[in-house]
Coordinates of C-alpha atoms and ligand atoms in Angstrom, one line a residue:
X1 CA 144.2 -162.5 48.7
X2 CA 144.4 -159.8 52.5
X3 CA 141.2 -157.6 51.7
X4 CA 138.1 -159.1 54.4
X5 CA 134.8 -159.2 54.9
X6 CA 132.5 -158.8 57.8
X7 CA 129.2 -159.2 58.0
X8 CA 127.1 -158.1 60.9
X9 CA 123.4 -158.2 61.9
X10 CA 121.1 -159.9 60.0
X11 CA 122.1 -161.2 56.0
X12 CA 120.3 -158.9 54.0
X13 CA 120.2 -160.3 50.1
X14 CA 121.8 -158.3 47.7
X15 CA 120.8 -157.0 43.9
X16 CA 122.7 -158.1 41.9
X17 CA 122.7 -156.3 38.2
X18 CA 124.3 -158.7 35.2
X19 CA 126.4 -155.7 33.5
X20 CA 128.3 -155.0 37.4
X21 CA 131.1 -157.0 36.4
X22 CA 131.7 -154.9 32.7
X23 CA 131.3 -151.9 34.3
X24 CA 133.4 -152.9 37.8
X25 CA 136.4 -153.6 34.8
X26 CA 135.8 -150.1 32.7
X27 CA 135.5 -148.5 35.9
X28 CA 139.4 -150.2 37.3
X29 CA 140.9 -149.0 34.7
X30 CA 139.6 -145.6 34.4
X31 CA 140.5 -145.4 37.8
X32 CA 143.4 -146.6 37.0
X33 CA 145.6 -144.5 34.5
X34 CA 144.2 -141.3 36.5
X35 CA 145.7 -143.2 39.3
X36 CA 149.2 -143.0 37.8
X37 CA 148.9 -139.4 36.5
X38 CA 148.3 -137.7 39.5
X39 CA 150.7 -136.3 42.6
X40 CA 148.7 -134.6 45.0
X41 CA 148.1 -137.3 47.6
X42 CA 145.3 -135.9 49.5
X43 CA 143.7 -136.6 45.5
X44 CA 145.6 -139.6 44.6
X45 CA 143.5 -140.7 47.9
X46 CA 140.3 -138.6 47.2
X47 CA 139.7 -140.8 43.1
X48 CA 140.7 -144.1 45.8
X49 CA 138.2 -143.6 47.6
X50 CA 136.4 -142.6 45.0
X51 CA 136.1 -145.7 43.2
X52 CA 136.5 -148.5 46.0
X53 CA 132.6 -147.4 46.7
X54 CA 131.5 -147.1 43.8
X55 CA 133.0 -150.2 43.0
X56 CA 131.7 -151.9 46.2
X57 CA 128.4 -149.7 46.5
X58 CA 130.0 -148.5 50.1
X59 CA 128.0 -145.7 51.5
X60 CA 130.5 -144.1 53.8
X61 CA 135.2 -144.9 53.2
X62 CA 137.5 -143.7 55.1
X63 CA 141.0 -144.6 54.2
X64 CA 144.1 -144.1 57.1
X65 CA 148.0 -144.7 56.2
X66 CA 150.1 -145.8 58.1
X67 CA 152.2 -143.5 60.1
X68 CA 155.8 -143.8 61.0
X69 CA 155.2 -145.3 64.1
X70 CA 153.0 -148.0 62.6
X71 CA 149.4 -146.4 63.4
X72 CA 147.0 -145.1 60.9
X73 CA 145.8 -141.8 60.4
X74 CA 142.7 -141.0 58.9
X75 CA 143.5 -139.5 55.7
X76 CA 140.6 -139.3 53.4
X77 CA 137.0 -140.2 53.7
X78 CA 133.3 -140.2 52.5
X79 CA 129.9 -139.2 53.7
X80 CA 131.1 -138.9 57.5
X81 CA 131.2 -135.3 58.0
X82 CA 134.3 -134.2 59.2
X83 CA 133.1 -133.2 63.2
X84 CA 132.7 -136.8 63.1
X85 CA 135.9 -138.0 61.9
X86 CA 136.8 -139.4 65.3
X87 CA 134.2 -142.0 65.6
X88 CA 137.1 -144.0 63.6
X89 CA 140.0 -144.0 66.3
X90 CA 139.2 -147.3 67.6
X91 CA 138.4 -149.4 64.1
X92 CA 142.5 -147.6 63.5
X93 CA 143.3 -148.5 66.8
X94 CA 142.7 -152.0 66.2
X95 CA 144.7 -152.8 62.5
X96 CA 147.7 -154.8 64.0
X97 CA 151.1 -155.4 62.5
X98 CA 151.8 -158.2 62.8
X99 CA 155.4 -160.0 61.1
X100 CA 154.7 -157.9 58.5
X101 CA 150.8 -158.4 57.7
X102 CA 148.2 -156.9 58.9
X103 CA 145.7 -157.5 61.3
X104 CA 141.9 -156.5 63.2
X105 CA 141.3 -156.9 66.4
X106 CA 137.4 -157.5 67.3
X107 CA 137.0 -155.4 63.5
X108 CA 132.9 -156.5 63.9
X109 CA 132.6 -154.9 67.6
X110 CA 134.7 -151.6 66.2
X111 CA 132.4 -151.9 62.8
X112 CA 129.2 -151.9 65.0
X113 CA 130.3 -148.8 66.7
X114 CA 131.7 -146.9 64.2
X115 CA 127.5 -147.4 62.6
X116 CA 126.2 -146.5 65.5
X117 CA 127.9 -143.5 65.9
X118 CA 127.6 -142.3 62.9
X119 CA 124.0 -143.1 63.4
X120 CA 123.6 -145.1 59.9
X121 CA 121.9 -148.4 59.3
X122 CA 125.4 -150.0 57.8
X123 CA 126.3 -153.8 58.0
X124 CA 129.4 -154.8 56.3
X125 CA 132.9 -153.2 56.6
X126 CA 135.5 -154.0 53.4
X127 CA 139.1 -153.8 54.7
X128 CA 141.5 -152.8 51.2
X129 CA 145.0 -153.2 52.7
X130 CA 147.3 -151.5 49.8
X131 CA 150.3 -153.5 50.1
X132 CA 154.0 -152.2 47.7
X133 CA 156.6 -154.3 47.9
X134 CA 155.8 -156.3 51.0
X135 CA 154.8 -152.6 52.9
X136 CA 152.1 -151.4 53.6
X137 CA 151.2 -148.5 53.4
X138 CA 147.6 -148.2 54.1
X139 CA 144.1 -149.6 54.5
X140 CA 140.5 -148.6 52.3
X141 CA 137.3 -149.0 54.4
X142 CA 134.3 -149.4 53.0
X143 CA 130.7 -149.4 54.6
X144 CA 127.7 -150.6 53.2
X145 CA 124.5 -151.2 54.3
X146 CA 123.5 -155.0 52.9
X147 CA 125.9 -157.7 53.3
X148 CA 127.3 -158.7 49.7
X149 CA 129.1 -161.9 48.7
X150 CA 132.5 -162.0 46.8
X151 CA 133.5 -164.3 43.8
X152 CA 137.0 -165.2 42.9
X153 CA 136.6 -162.1 40.1
X154 CA 136.0 -159.6 42.2
X155 CA 138.3 -160.4 44.4
X156 CA 141.3 -160.5 41.9
X157 CA 139.3 -157.2 40.1
X158 CA 139.7 -155.7 44.1
X159 CA 143.0 -157.5 44.6
X160 CA 144.6 -154.9 41.7
X161 CA 142.7 -152.7 41.8
X162 CA 144.5 -152.5 45.4
X163 CA 148.0 -152.7 44.3
X164 CA 147.2 -149.7 41.0
X165 CA 146.0 -148.0 44.8
X166 CA 149.3 -148.8 46.8
X167 CA 152.0 -147.9 44.4
X168 CA 149.9 -144.7 43.6
X169 CA 149.9 -143.4 46.9
X170 CA 153.7 -144.7 47.3
X171 CA 154.6 -142.0 44.4
X172 CA 152.3 -138.9 45.6
X173 CA 154.3 -140.0 49.3
X174 CA 157.5 -139.9 47.2
X175 CA 157.0 -136.6 44.8
X176 CA 155.3 -134.7 49.1
X177 CA 158.5 -135.5 50.9
X178 CA 160.7 -134.4 48.0
X179 CA 158.3 -131.2 47.7
X180 CA 158.9 -130.4 50.7
X181 CA 162.9 -131.2 51.1
X182 CA 162.7 -129.1 48.1
X183 CA 161.1 -126.2 50.1
X184 CA 163.1 -126.3 52.4
X185 CA 165.8 -126.5 51.1
X186 CA 165.0 -123.6 48.9
X187 CA 163.8 -121.4 52.3
X188 CA 166.8 -122.1 53.6
X189 CA 168.3 -120.3 50.5
X190 CA 165.9 -117.6 50.3
X191 CA 165.9 -116.6 53.4
X192 CA 170.2 -116.7 53.9
X193 CA 171.5 -114.0 55.4
X194 CA 174.6 -113.7 52.0
X195 CA 173.2 -113.3 48.6
X196 CA 172.8 -115.9 46.5
X197 CA 172.7 -116.5 43.6
X198 CA 172.9 -119.3 41.0
X199 CA 173.5 -119.1 37.2
X200 CA 173.1 -121.4 34.4
X201 CA 176.9 -122.6 32.3
X202 CA 175.8 -119.3 30.0
X203 CA 175.9 -116.5 33.2
X204 CA 171.9 -116.7 33.1
X205 CA 170.9 -116.1 36.2
X206 CA 168.6 -118.5 37.2
X207 CA 168.4 -118.4 41.2
X208 CA 168.7 -114.8 43.3
X209 CA 167.7 -114.9 46.3
X210 CA 166.0 -112.5 48.8
X211 CA 169.4 -111.0 50.5
X212 CA 170.7 -110.1 46.9
X213 CA 167.0 -108.2 46.0
X214 CA 168.7 -105.3 49.4
X215 CA 172.3 -105.5 48.0
X216 CA 171.9 -105.1 44.6
X217 CA 168.4 -102.8 44.9
X218 CA 167.4 -105.7 41.8
X219 CA 163.4 -107.4 42.3
X220 CA 163.9 -111.0 42.3
X221 CA 161.8 -110.6 39.1
X222 CA 163.2 -108.0 36.7
X223 CA 167.6 -110.4 37.5
X224 CA 165.6 -113.9 36.8
X225 CA 166.6 -114.9 32.8
X226 CA 169.0 -111.7 32.8
X227 CA 173.3 -112.6 32.3
X228 CA 175.1 -111.9 35.7
X229 CA 177.0 -108.9 33.8
X230 CA 173.7 -106.8 33.4
X231 CA 173.4 -107.1 36.9
X232 CA 176.2 -107.4 38.6
X233 CA 178.7 -104.9 37.1
X234 CA 181.4 -103.3 38.8
X235 CA 182.7 -99.6 40.1
X236 CA 185.9 -101.0 40.9
X237 CA 187.7 -104.2 41.6
X238 CA 189.8 -104.3 44.7
X239 CA 190.7 -108.1 45.0
X240 CA 190.2 -111.0 42.2
X241 CA 189.2 -110.8 39.3
X242 CA 185.1 -110.3 37.8
X243 CA 183.7 -113.7 36.6
X244 CA 184.0 -112.7 33.2
X245 CA 187.9 -112.0 33.3
X246 CA 188.2 -115.1 35.3
X247 CA 186.2 -117.4 32.9
X248 CA 188.3 -115.7 30.2
X249 CA 191.3 -117.3 31.9
X250 CA 190.2 -120.3 31.5
X251 CA 188.2 -121.0 34.9
X252 CA 186.0 -123.4 34.9
X253 CA 186.7 -124.6 31.4
X254 CA 187.0 -128.1 33.8
X255 CA 186.9 -129.7 36.9
X256 CA 189.1 -129.3 38.8
X257 CA 192.1 -133.0 39.2
X258 CA 191.0 -132.8 43.0
X259 CA 187.0 -132.9 43.7
X260 CA 187.2 -131.7 47.7
X261 CA 188.3 -128.5 46.8
X262 CA 185.8 -127.3 44.9
X263 CA 186.9 -124.0 42.2
X264 CA 186.2 -121.0 43.4
X265 CA 187.2 -117.4 42.4
X266 CA 186.5 -114.5 45.1
X267 CA 186.5 -110.9 43.5
X268 CA 185.8 -107.8 46.2
X269 CA 185.3 -103.9 45.0
X270 CA 182.7 -102.2 45.4
X271 CA 179.7 -102.9 42.3
X272 CA 177.0 -100.4 41.1
X273 CA 173.4 -100.7 43.0
X274 CA 170.1 -100.8 40.4
X275 CA 169.8 -96.9 41.8
X276 CA 173.2 -95.8 40.9
X277 CA 175.1 -95.9 44.6
X278 CA 177.5 -97.9 45.7
X279 CA 177.8 -101.7 47.6
X280 CA 180.9 -103.0 48.9
X281 CA 180.5 -106.7 48.4
X282 CA 182.9 -109.4 47.6
X283 CA 181.8 -112.3 46.1
X284 CA 182.1 -116.1 45.8
X285 CA 181.8 -118.2 42.6
X286 CA 181.5 -121.7 42.8
X287 CA 181.8 -124.2 39.5
X288 CA 179.3 -127.3 39.6
X289 CA 179.9 -130.0 37.0
X290 CA 178.2 -132.0 35.6
X291 CA 178.6 -136.4 35.6
X292 CA 180.4 -136.1 32.3
X293 CA 182.6 -133.1 33.3
X294 CA 180.1 -129.9 31.8
X295 CA 180.4 -126.9 33.4
X296 CA 176.3 -127.2 34.4
X297 CA 176.0 -124.0 37.4
X298 CA 177.5 -121.2 38.4
X299 CA 176.2 -119.8 42.1
X300 CA 177.5 -116.9 43.6
X301 CA 177.8 -115.9 47.2
X302 CA 177.8 -112.3 47.9
X303 CA 178.8 -110.7 50.8
X304 CA 177.4 -106.6 51.6
X305 CA 181.2 -105.3 53.0
X306 CA 180.7 -102.5 53.8
X307 CA 181.1 -102.9 57.5
X308 CA 183.8 -104.7 57.2
X309 CA 185.6 -102.2 55.2
X310 CA 184.3 -99.3 57.3
X311 CA 186.1 -100.9 60.2
X312 CA 189.0 -100.7 57.6
X313 CA 188.9 -97.6 56.9
X314 CA 187.9 -96.2 60.6
X315 CA 191.3 -98.3 61.5
X316 CA 194.3 -96.4 59.1
X317 CA 192.0 -93.3 59.5
X318 CA 192.8 -93.4 63.4
X319 CA 196.8 -94.5 63.2
X320 CA 197.0 -91.5 60.9
X321 CA 195.0 -89.4 63.2
X322 CA 197.3 -90.6 66.2
X323 CA 200.9 -90.5 64.5
X324 CA 199.7 -86.8 63.1
X325 CA 198.0 -86.2 66.8
X326 CA 201.0 -87.6 69.1
X327 CA 203.5 -85.9 66.8
X328 CA 202.5 -82.4 66.6
X329 CA 202.3 -82.2 70.6
X330 CA 205.9 -83.6 70.7
X331 CA 207.7 -81.8 67.6
X332 CA 205.9 -78.0 69.5
X333 CA 207.6 -79.8 72.9
X334 CA 210.8 -80.2 70.9
X335 CA 211.0 -76.5 69.2
X336 CA 210.3 -74.5 72.1
X337 CA 212.6 -76.7 74.7
X338 CA 216.0 -76.5 72.3
X339 CA 215.0 -72.9 71.6
X340 CA 214.9 -72.2 75.1
X341 CA 218.1 -74.6 75.7
X342 CA 220.5 -72.4 72.9
X343 CA 223.4 -71.2 74.7
X344 CA 224.2 -68.5 72.7
X345 CA 220.1 -66.4 73.0
X346 CA 219.5 -65.5 76.2
X347 CA 215.7 -65.0 76.2
X348 CA 213.9 -62.6 78.3
X349 CA 211.3 -63.7 81.1
X350 CA 207.7 -63.4 79.4
X351 CA 209.4 -65.6 76.3
X352 CA 210.4 -68.2 78.6
X353 CA 207.0 -68.1 80.3
X354 CA 205.0 -67.9 76.7
X355 CA 207.4 -70.8 76.2
X356 CA 206.4 -73.2 78.6
X357 CA 203.4 -72.4 78.3
X358 CA 203.4 -73.6 75.1
X359 CA 205.1 -76.6 76.1
X360 CA 202.8 -77.0 79.9
X361 CA 199.9 -76.4 77.4
X362 CA 201.1 -79.2 74.3
X363 CA 202.2 -82.2 76.7
X364 CA 198.2 -81.7 78.1
X365 CA 197.3 -82.1 75.3
X366 CA 200.0 -85.9 75.3
X367 CA 198.8 -86.4 78.1
X368 CA 194.6 -86.7 77.7
X369 CA 195.2 -87.9 74.1
X370 CA 197.1 -91.1 76.3
X371 CA 194.2 -91.4 78.4
X372 CA 192.0 -91.3 76.2
X373 CA 193.8 -94.3 74.0
X374 CA 194.9 -96.7 77.0
X375 CA 190.5 -95.7 78.3
X376 CA 189.6 -97.0 74.8
X377 CA 191.9 -100.3 74.8
X378 CA 191.4 -101.5 77.9
X379 CA 187.4 -100.7 76.3
X380 CA 188.6 -103.2 74.2
X381 CA 190.3 -106.0 76.1
X382 CA 188.5 -105.6 79.1
X383 CA 185.3 -104.0 79.2
X384 CA 183.8 -101.1 81.1
X385 CA 184.0 -101.4 84.7
X386 CA 183.7 -97.9 87.0
X387 CA 185.9 -98.1 90.3
X388 CA 185.9 -94.9 92.3
X389 CA 182.2 -94.9 92.9
X390 CA 180.9 -91.5 95.2
X391 CA 178.0 -89.3 95.4
X392 CA 178.8 -86.9 92.2
X393 CA 178.1 -83.4 92.2
X394 CA 177.1 -82.6 88.8
X395 CA 176.7 -78.3 89.0
X396 CA 180.2 -77.9 90.2
X397 CA 182.2 -80.9 88.0
X398 CA 180.3 -79.2 85.4
X399 CA 181.1 -75.7 85.8
X400 CA 184.9 -76.3 86.9
X401 CA 185.2 -77.9 83.2
X402 CA 183.3 -74.3 81.9
X403 CA 185.9 -72.5 83.3
X404 CA 188.8 -74.3 82.3
X405 CA 187.4 -74.8 78.7
X406 CA 186.7 -70.9 78.9
X407 CA 190.8 -69.8 79.3
X408 CA 190.6 -71.3 76.6
X409 CA 188.9 -69.8 73.9
X410 CA 188.0 -66.8 73.5
X411 CA 186.2 -66.4 70.7
X412 CA 183.6 -68.6 72.0
X413 CA 180.8 -67.8 75.0
X414 CA 180.8 -70.2 77.8
X415 CA 177.3 -70.6 79.3
X416 CA 176.2 -72.2 82.0
X417 CA 172.1 -72.9 83.3
X418 CA 172.1 -75.8 85.6
X419 CA 169.3 -75.9 88.2
X420 CA 170.8 -75.3 91.6
X421 CA 168.7 -78.1 92.9
X422 CA 170.2 -80.0 90.1
X423 CA 170.5 -83.7 92.7
X424 CA 174.1 -85.8 93.1
X425 CA 173.5 -88.7 91.3
X426 CA 176.2 -91.5 92.2
X427 CA 179.0 -92.4 89.6
X428 CA 183.0 -92.2 88.5
X429 CA 184.3 -88.4 88.8
X430 CA 186.8 -89.2 86.9
X431 CA 185.0 -90.7 83.9
X432 CA 182.2 -88.4 84.5
X433 CA 184.8 -85.4 83.9
X434 CA 186.4 -87.1 81.0
X435 CA 182.7 -87.5 78.8
X436 CA 182.2 -83.7 80.2
X437 CA 185.6 -82.6 78.9
X438 CA 184.9 -84.2 75.2
X439 CA 181.4 -83.1 75.2
X440 CA 183.2 -79.2 75.8
X441 CA 186.0 -80.1 73.9
X442 CA 184.1 -80.7 70.3
X443 CA 181.8 -78.3 70.8
X444 CA 184.3 -76.1 71.2
X445 CA 186.3 -77.9 67.7
X446 CA 183.2 -77.9 66.0
X447 CA 182.3 -75.0 65.5
X448 CA 185.1 -72.7 64.4
X449 CA 183.4 -69.6 64.1
X450 CA 182.5 -69.1 67.2
X451 CA 179.1 -68.6 69.2
X452 CA 177.6 -70.5 72.5
X453 CA 178.2 -72.8 73.8
X454 CA 175.4 -73.7 76.4
X455 CA 174.9 -76.1 79.0
X456 CA 171.6 -76.5 80.8
X457 CA 170.7 -79.5 82.5
X458 CA 167.2 -80.9 84.1
X459 CA 166.0 -84.1 86.1
X460 CA 163.0 -85.8 88.0
X461 CA 162.6 -89.1 90.0
X462 CA 164.1 -90.9 87.8
X463 CA 167.0 -89.4 86.8
X464 CA 169.2 -86.6 85.7
X465 CA 169.8 -84.7 82.0
X466 CA 172.9 -82.7 81.0
X467 CA 173.0 -81.0 77.9
X468 CA 175.0 -79.4 75.8
X469 CA 174.8 -77.8 72.9
X470 CA 176.4 -75.6 70.1
X471 CA 176.5 -73.5 66.7
X472 CA 178.8 -75.0 64.9
X473 CA 178.6 -76.7 62.2
X474 CA 176.4 -80.1 62.8
X475 CA 176.7 -83.3 62.2
X476 CA 175.2 -84.9 58.8
X477 CA 172.0 -86.8 58.9
X478 CA 174.0 -89.7 57.3
X479 CA 177.1 -90.0 60.3
X480 CA 175.0 -89.4 63.1
X481 CA 173.9 -92.7 63.6
X482 CA 178.0 -94.0 63.7
X483 CA 179.4 -91.1 65.5
X484 CA 180.1 -92.8 68.5
X485 CA 181.3 -96.1 67.3
X486 CA 185.5 -96.1 67.6
X487 CA 188.0 -94.4 65.2
X488 CA 184.8 -92.8 63.8
X489 CA 185.4 -89.2 62.3
X490 CA 183.0 -86.9 59.9
X491 CA 184.8 -86.9 56.4
X492 CA 184.5 -83.0 55.5
X493 CA 187.0 -80.4 55.3
X494 CA 186.5 -79.0 59.0
X495 CA 187.6 -82.7 60.8
X496 CA 190.9 -83.4 58.1
X497 CA 192.4 -79.7 59.9
X498 CA 191.0 -80.2 63.5
X499 CA 192.4 -82.7 65.3
X500 CA 191.0 -85.8 67.0
X501 CA 191.2 -89.6 67.0
X502 CA 187.6 -90.7 67.0
X503 CA 187.6 -91.8 70.3
X504 CA 186.4 -88.9 72.4
X505 CA 182.2 -89.8 71.4
X506 CA 183.1 -93.4 71.8
X507 CA 184.0 -92.9 75.2
X508 CA 181.8 -90.7 76.7
X509 CA 179.3 -93.2 75.5
X510 CA 181.1 -96.2 77.2
X511 CA 181.5 -93.9 80.6
X512 CA 178.0 -93.3 80.0
X513 CA 176.8 -96.3 79.5
X514 CA 179.1 -97.7 82.5
X515 CA 176.5 -95.4 84.5
X516 CA 173.3 -97.1 83.3
X517 CA 173.0 -93.8 81.6
X518 CA 172.0 -92.7 78.0
X519 CA 173.8 -90.3 75.4
X520 CA 172.5 -88.9 72.3
X521 CA 172.8 -86.2 70.0
X522 CA 170.2 -84.1 67.6
X523 CA 171.7 -81.6 65.3
X524 CA 171.5 -79.7 61.7
X525 CA 174.0 -78.8 59.4
X526 CA 175.2 -75.4 59.6
X527 CA 173.5 -74.5 63.0
X528 CA 174.4 -76.5 65.9
X529 CA 174.7 -80.1 67.5
X530 CA 173.2 -80.8 71.5
X531 CA 174.6 -83.7 73.3
X532 CA 172.0 -85.7 75.7
X533 CA 173.5 -87.1 78.2
X534 CA 171.3 -88.6 81.0
X535 CA 172.2 -90.7 84.7
X536 CA 170.0 -92.6 86.4
X537 CA 169.1 -91.1 90.0
X538 CA 170.0 -93.2 93.2
X539 CA 167.1 -95.3 93.9
X540 CA 165.2 -93.9 97.0
Ligands
ADP601 P1 186.9 -86.6 67.2 O1 188.6 -87.1 67.7 O2 187.5 -86.6 65.8 O3 186.5 -85.4 67.9 P2 185.3 -87.7 68.2 O4 184.8 -88.9 69.0 O5 184.6 -86.4 70.0 O6 186.4 -87.9 67.9 O7 184.0 -87.0 67.5 C1 183.6 -87.7 67.0 C2 182.8 -87.2 65.6 O8 181.3 -86.1 65.8 C3 184.4 -86.3 65.2 O9 184.6 -86.1 64.3 C4 183.5 -85.1 64.4 O10 183.4 -85.5 63.3 C5 181.4 -85.4 64.9 N1 181.0 -84.4 66.3 C6 181.5 -85.4 67.5 N2 181.1 -82.9 68.3 C7 180.3 -82.7 67.1 C8 180.2 -81.3 67.7 N3 179.8 -80.9 68.6 N4 179.9 -81.0 66.4 C9 180.1 -81.5 65.1 N5 180.6 -82.4 64.5 C10 180.2 -83.7 65.7

C-alpha cells in the first residue's frame, strides 16, 4: 500500500461510527460505477475528490496530476478558494518520483505551511497515489482536522478506490487527447483553402468544409446528408468523368493492387453553383476501403480553377490577338509596297505619297507592338528597372503626345488642361511617354463615336496627378479589377473589332509602379472612363 498518512500537532481522538465501514463500501461501489462512465477529466477528478473527502472525512482536498516533465500540477480542489491554490506549490514540488515510486520530501513541514496559509486547523494529510500499470498518474491529497487511524481493511478499501480512480483518470486523459487530436484534424480540414468533401460508400455527404461553402454556395448544414449528385451538378465537363459515370464504369469497386498508389479520378469543368452561376472546378476523388476491401468513403478535393482558366483563356486570346495585330500591318505594308513596285503601272506623286504614308504608319504600329511585347516579356523575366532617370517635364511630355494623337483622329477633340506650374518629376522619360501614349491611344480606340478626350492635372507636396478622361464605351464594373492584368481585354463587340493585345495597361501600370506611383481608373459604362496617374515628387 503506497498511501501515507501523517499526523502533526497534538493527536486528537477520532469519532468512529459503527456503520462507517458499510457506508464506505457502498459509497465506493457507487463511485466506481459513476467514474467508469465519465470521460471528462475535470468531472472525473471532481468525483474522485468528492469521494475521497467523504470517505476520509476530510475538509480540504486536492488532486495533482503528473505532467510529461514529471512535475505535479493541481487539477482539482475542494475547500480552497481559487486565489489560495498557490499555497500548495511547495507541497507539489516536494513530490519526487524515484525508481518509479513516489516519495515526498518533508511532507509534514509542507503540510503545516499549507494549513497555516489556509488559516485552518488541519492536522492530518492523507496522500493517495493514483497508479496504473506501474505508472504514477497523480496524487490525491486529503486534509482533515483530526488524526485518524487506519485498519488493514480501511487501507484495502482506499487502495481499490485509488486503483479505480487511476483507471478512470487514465481513460479520461486518453479520451481528452484523442478528442484534441480529432479537433485539430477537423480544424485543418475545415480551414483548408481547397474544398474537402467526405462521402460514405453510397455517396451521401458526411463532411463539407468552409471552402466548399464559398465554392458551391451551399451551406454546410444544407449539404450534409445529401447525395453528391444533388449538390455537384456539372454544366460542362471538360476533362475526365463525373463521379456517377466513373463509379458506373467500375471505378472504386475494389482496392487498387498497389496500395501506395491512391485510387483517384479527376474531373474538370464548369459546375452549377447554388444560385445558378457557374464556377470552374477541378475535383479529385479518392476511394478509401476498409480492411475487408469494401468501399468505405469517397473523399473529394475540390479546387477553384477560375484563375487558372482565366490565365489560359487570356493566353490564347493574346496569341490570336497578337497574330492578328502582326498580320494586319504586314499585309498592308506588303500590299502597298507590291502595288508601288508594279512595273506596268505609273503612279502619280500623290498616290505614291499616300501609299508611303500608310506603309510608314503601319511600320510604326508594328514597331510599337513589338516594343510592348518585348517590354512585357522583359518585365515578366526580370522585373522593372528604370534605366534612364532624369528631370521630366510632364506638361511638355503630355502635350507632345496629345499633338501626335490629334493628327490621327478628327473625330476626337483632345484637350489639355494642365496647370502651367506643374512641377517636374524624376523619371524615365521613355517609359512615361509609353504610359501616356497607351492611355491616349486607348481613349481614342474605346470611344468609337468620338467625343472629347481631356487631360487634366493637379499636384501637392507629395506628387503629381495626371488624368486622361474620355466619353467612350466605359468599362463594365466586373472587368475593372482585371484590366491591368497581362493580356486582359474586356470581351465585347467593340474590343473584338479593335486591335489590341491586352498589354497596354499592364505595361502602363508596371511603368508607373516602377516610378513609385499608382495608376487607377474610374469608369461608367456607355459614359466614359478616367485614368489617373499619380507620380511622386522628389523629396525637397
Ligand atoms: P488593349 O490592347 O486591348 O487595348 P489594354 O491593356 O490597353 O489592352 O487595355 C485592356 C482593356 O481595357 C482593353 O481591351 C479595353 O477593353 C479596356 N480599356 C482600356 N482603356 C479603356 C478606355 N479608355 N475605355 C474603355 N475601355 C478601356
